[in-house]
Coordinates of N, CA and C in Angstrom, one line a residue:
M959 N -1.7 -20.2 35.3 CA -2.6 -19.3 34.2 C -1.7 -18.5 33.7
F960 N -0.7 -18.0 34.0 CA 0.1 -17.4 33.1 C 0.8 -18.2 32.0
R961 N 1.2 -19.3 32.5 CA 1.9 -20.1 31.0 C 1.0 -20.4 30.5
V962 N -0.1 -20.8 30.8 CA -1.5 -21.2 29.7 C -1.6 -19.7 28.8
L963 N -1.7 -18.7 29.3 CA -1.7 -17.5 28.5 C -0.9 -17.5 27.4
V964 N 0.5 -17.4 28.3 CA 1.7 -17.0 27.2 C 1.6 -18.5 26.1
G965 N 1.3 -19.5 26.4 CA 1.0 -20.5 25.4 C -0.3 -20.4 24.5
L966 N -1.0 -20.0 24.8 CA -2.3 -19.1 23.7 C -1.5 -18.3 23.1
V967 N -0.7 -17.4 23.3 CA -0.4 -16.4 23.0 C 0.6 -16.8 21.6
V968 N 1.5 -17.7 21.9 CA 2.4 -18.1 21.0 C 1.7 -18.7 19.7
V969 N 0.6 -19.8 20.4 CA -0.2 -20.4 19.5 C -0.7 -19.7 18.6
G970 N -1.3 -18.5 19.2 CA -1.9 -17.6 18.3 C -1.1 -16.9 17.0
L971 N 0.4 -16.4 17.6 CA 0.9 -15.9 16.5 C 0.9 -16.8 15.6
L972 N 1.4 -18.0 16.1 CA 2.0 -19.1 14.8 C 0.7 -19.5 14.1
V973 N -0.5 -19.4 14.4 CA -1.2 -20.1 13.6 C -1.8 -18.9 12.5
Y974 N -1.6 -17.4 13.1 CA -2.1 -16.4 12.5 C -1.0 -16.0 11.4
S975 N 0.3 -16.3 11.8 CA 1.6 -16.1 10.7 C 1.5 -17.1 10.0
L976 N 1.2 -18.2 10.1 CA 1.3 -19.3 9.1 C 0.2 -19.0 7.8
A977 N -0.9 -18.8 8.4 CA -2.3 -18.3 7.5 C -2.1 -17.2 6.7
D978 N -1.4 -16.3 7.3 CA -1.2 -15.1 6.6 C 0.2 -15.3 5.4
L979 N 0.7 -16.0 5.7 CA 2.1 -16.6 4.8 C 0.9 -17.2 3.9
A980 N -0.1 -18.3 4.2 CA -0.1 -18.9 3.1 C -1.1 -17.8 2.1
G981 N -1.5 -16.9 2.8 CA -2.6 -15.9 1.6 C -1.7 -14.9 1.1
S982 N -0.5 -14.9 1.1 CA 0.8 -13.6 1.2 C 1.1 -14.0 -0.4
E983 N 1.3 -12.9 -1.1 CA 2.0 -12.6 -2.8 C 3.5 -13.1 -2.3
E984 N 4.2 -13.5 -3.5 CA 5.7 -13.7 -3.2 C 6.5 -12.3 -3.2
E985 N 6.0 -11.0 -3.4 CA 6.3 -9.5 -3.3 C 6.4 -9.5 -2.0
D986 N 5.5 -9.8 -0.7 CA 5.6 -10.0 0.5 C 6.5 -10.7 1.3
R987 N 7.3 -11.4 0.6 CA 8.0 -12.4 1.4 C 9.3 -12.0 1.7
G988 N 9.8 -10.7 0.8 CA 11.2 -10.3 1.3 C 11.9 -11.2 0.6
G989 N 11.9 -11.5 -0.6 CA 13.0 -12.5 -1.3 C 13.3 -13.7 -0.9
L990 N 12.4 -14.1 0.3 CA 12.5 -15.6 0.9 C 11.6 -16.4 0.2
P991 N 11.6 -17.9 0.1 CA 10.9 -18.8 -0.6 C 9.8 -19.3 0.7
A992 N 8.8 -19.2 0.6 CA 7.6 -19.5 1.3 C 8.0 -20.9 2.4
W993 N 8.6 -21.5 1.8 CA 8.9 -22.9 2.8 C 10.0 -22.4 4.0
L994 N 11.2 -21.7 3.5 CA 11.9 -21.1 4.6 C 11.3 -20.1 5.6
W995 N 10.1 -19.4 5.0 CA 9.5 -18.7 5.9 C 8.6 -20.0 7.1
V996 N 8.1 -21.0 6.9 CA 7.5 -21.5 7.6 C 8.7 -22.5 8.5
V997 N 9.7 -22.7 8.3 CA 10.8 -22.9 8.9 C 11.2 -22.1 10.2
I998 N 11.2 -20.7 9.4 CA 11.4 -19.8 10.1 C 10.5 -19.6 11.2
I999 N 9.1 -19.1 11.3 CA 7.8 -19.3 12.1 C 8.1 -20.6 13.0
V1000 N 7.8 -21.5 12.4 CA 7.8 -22.9 13.1 C 9.1 -23.3 14.3
L1001 N 10.1 -23.1 14.1 CA 11.2 -23.1 14.6 C 11.7 -22.3 15.6
L1002 N 11.1 -20.7 15.3 CA 11.8 -19.8 16.1 C 10.2 -19.1 16.8
P1003 N 9.7 -20.0 17.6 CA 8.0 -19.7 17.8 C 7.7 -18.2 18.2
I1004 N 8.3 -17.6 18.7 CA 8.3 -15.8 19.1 C 8.7 -15.5 18.1
F1005 N 9.9 -15.1 18.0 CA 10.7 -14.2 17.3 C 10.3 -14.7 15.6
G1006 N 10.2 -15.9 15.0 CA 9.7 -16.3 13.6 C 8.3 -15.4 13.2
P1007 N 7.4 -15.6 14.1 CA 6.3 -14.7 13.7 C 6.1 -13.3 13.7
I1008 N 7.0 -12.5 14.9 CA 7.1 -11.3 14.8 C 7.8 -10.8 13.7
V1009 N 9.2 -11.2 13.4 CA 9.7 -10.9 12.3 C 9.0 -11.2 10.9
W1010 N 8.0 -12.2 10.5 CA 7.1 -12.2 9.5 C 6.2 -11.2 9.5
I1011 N 5.8 -11.0 10.7 CA 4.5 -9.6 10.6 C 5.2 -8.5 10.2
A1012 N 6.5 -8.4 11.1 CA 7.1 -7.1 10.7 C 7.5 -7.0 9.2
T1013 N 8.0 -7.8 8.8 CA 8.4 -8.1 7.4 C 7.5 -7.7 6.1
K1014 N 6.2 -8.0 6.7 CA 5.3 -8.1 5.6 C 4.4 -6.7 5.9
M1015 N 4.5 -6.0 7.0 CA 4.0 -4.9 7.3 C 4.8 -3.8 6.4
S1016 N 6.2 -3.7 6.7 CA 7.0 -3.0 5.9 C 7.2 -2.8 4.5
R1017 N 6.7 -3.7 4.3 CA 6.9 -4.3 2.6 C 5.3 -3.5 2.0
R1018 N 4.1 -3.8 2.6 CA 2.9 -3.1 2.7 C 3.2 -1.6 2.4
R1019 N 3.7 -1.1 3.8 CA 3.9 0.1 3.5 C 5.0 0.9 2.5
G1020 N 5.7 0.1 1.9 CA 6.7 0.7 1.0 C 8.1 0.2 1.3
G1021 N 8.3 0.0 2.5 CA 9.3 -0.1 3.3 C 10.6 0.9 2.7
S1022 N 11.9 0.8 2.9 CA 13.0 2.0 2.3 C 13.2 2.1 1.5
G1023 N 13.0 1.1 0.2 CA 13.1 1.3 -1.1 C 14.2 0.7 -1.3
G1024 N 14.9 -0.5 -0.5 CA 15.7 -1.2 -0.5 C 15.5 -2.3 -1.8
R1025 N 15.9 -3.5 -1.2 CA 15.6 -4.9 -2.4 C 14.2 -5.2 -2.7
G1026 N 13.1 -4.8 -1.5 CA 12.0 -4.9 -1.7 C 11.0 -3.9 -2.7
A1027 N 11.9 -2.9 -3.3 CA 11.4 -1.8 -4.1 C 11.1 -2.3 -5.4
R1028 N 9.8 -1.7 -5.8 CA 9.3 -2.0 -7.1 C 9.8 -0.9 -7.7
P1029 N 10.7 -1.5 -8.9 CA 11.0 -0.3 -10.0 C 10.6 -0.4 -11.2
G1030 N 10.6 1.1 -11.6 CA 9.7 1.1 -12.5 C 8.2 1.7 -12.5
R1031 N 7.9 1.7 -10.9 CA 6.4 2.2 -10.4 C 7.0 3.4 -9.7
G1032 N 5.9 4.3 -10.1 CA 6.1 5.6 -9.7 C 5.3 5.7 -8.0
P1033 N 4.6 6.7 -7.2 CA 4.3 6.8 -6.1 C 2.8 6.4 -6.5
R1034 N 2.4 5.7 -5.6 CA 1.0 5.3 -5.6 C 0.1 6.3 -5.4
R1035 N -0.9 6.1 -6.5 CA -2.0 7.1 -6.4 C -3.2 6.9 -5.7
P1036 N -3.8 7.4 -5.0 CA -5.0 7.3 -4.0 C -6.0 6.3 -4.9
S1037 N -6.7 5.2 -4.2 CA -7.6 4.9 -4.8 C -8.8 5.3 -4.3
G1038 N -9.6 5.1 -4.9 CA -11.4 6.0 -4.9 C -11.0 7.3 -5.8
P1039 N -11.9 8.1 -5.2 CA -12.2 9.7 -6.2 C -11.6 10.3 -5.7
V1040 N -10.9 10.8 -6.6 CA -10.2 12.1 -6.0 C -10.9 13.5 -6.5
A1041 N -10.8 14.4 -5.3 CA -11.2 15.7 -5.5 C -10.9 16.8 -6.6
P1042 N -12.2 17.0 -7.3 CA -11.5 18.0 -8.4 C -10.7 18.9 -8.3
D1043 N -10.5 19.5 -7.3 CA -9.5 20.5 -6.9 C -7.7 20.0 -7.0
D1044 N -7.8 18.7 -6.9 CA -6.4 17.9 -6.7 C -6.5 17.1 -8.5
D1045 N -7.5 17.4 -9.3 CA -7.2 16.5 -10.6 C -6.5 17.7 -11.6
P1046 N -5.6 17.3 -12.2 CA -4.9 18.6 -12.9 C -6.1 18.3 -14.5
D1047 N -6.8 17.4 -14.7 CA -6.9 17.2 -15.7 C -8.4 18.3 -15.5
F1048 N -9.1 17.9 -14.6 CA -10.2 18.8 -14.5 C -9.9 20.5 -14.1
L1049 N -8.8 20.7 -13.6 CA -8.4 21.7 -13.3 C -8.0 22.8 -14.8
W1050 N -7.2 21.8 -15.7 CA -7.3 22.4 -17.3 C -8.0 22.6 -17.7
R1051 N -9.1 21.6 -17.8 CA -10.2 21.6 -18.5 C -11.2 23.1 -17.9
L1052 N -11.2 23.5 -17.0 CA -12.0 24.3 -16.1 C -11.7 25.9 -16.5
E1053 N -10.3 25.6 -16.7 CA -9.4 27.0 -17.1 C -9.9 27.4 -18.9
Q1054 N -10.1 26.1 -19.6 CA -10.4 25.9 -21.1 C -11.6 26.9 -21.2
E1055 N -12.5 26.4 -20.2 CA -13.9 26.7 -20.1 C -13.8 28.1 -19.8
K1056 N -13.2 28.6 -19.2 CA -13.4 29.9 -18.6 C -12.7 30.6 -19.7
R1057 N -11.8 30.6 -20.1 CA -11.4 31.4 -21.3 C -12.3 31.4 -22.4
R1058 N -13.1 30.1 -22.6 CA -14.2 30.0 -23.9 C -14.6 31.0 -23.4
Q1059 N -15.5 30.8 -22.4 CA -16.8 32.1 -21.6 C -16.1 33.4 -21.6
E1060 N -15.1 33.7 -21.8 CA -14.3 35.1 -21.8 C -14.2 35.5 -23.4
R1061 N -14.1 34.5 -24.1 CA -14.1 35.0 -25.2 C -15.4 35.1 -26.1
R1062 N -16.4 34.4 -25.3 CA -17.8 34.7 -25.8 C -18.4 35.9 -25.5
E1063 N -18.1 36.1 -24.4 CA -18.7 37.3 -23.4 C -18.4 38.6 -24.2
R1064 N -16.8 38.7 -24.8 CA -16.0 39.8 -25.4 C -16.7 39.9 -26.9
D1065 N -16.8 39.0 -27.8 CA -17.2 38.7 -29.0 C -18.7 39.4 -28.9
D1066 N -19.3 39.1 -28.1 CA -21.0 39.1 -27.6 C -21.1 41.0 -27.8
D1067 N -20.4 41.2 -26.7 CA -20.3 42.9 -26.5 C -19.7 43.7 -27.7
P1068 N -20.4 44.6 -28.4 CA -20.2 45.6 -29.4 C -19.5 46.9 -28.9
P1069 N -18.1 46.9 -29.8 CA -17.3 47.8 -29.2 C -18.2 49.1 -29.2
K1070 N -17.9 50.2 -28.5 CA -18.3 51.3 -27.8 C -17.7 52.6 -28.4

């Protein structure tokens, strides 16, 4: 029973890794061609899929900034809406509106 379970885990890792490799982008492959990854995954049944998964995860996370770093790109901006207090343009417009309002109030009040 234990051997069957280990065999299923190995086959599952193999199938998952090959499917993930087939859907990956060139940037996720760590500088190696896809055919070489297939050889590594198939010939090293447990080690190969684990290395592939670890390599792809480190690339997605940004890695260490080594060979896989993307030069010329700044830090990633969060996808989705940004809170108003985190948006510098919104804060600048708010400050400008506040100053205009204060000027209007000063201009509307006659000197005493």
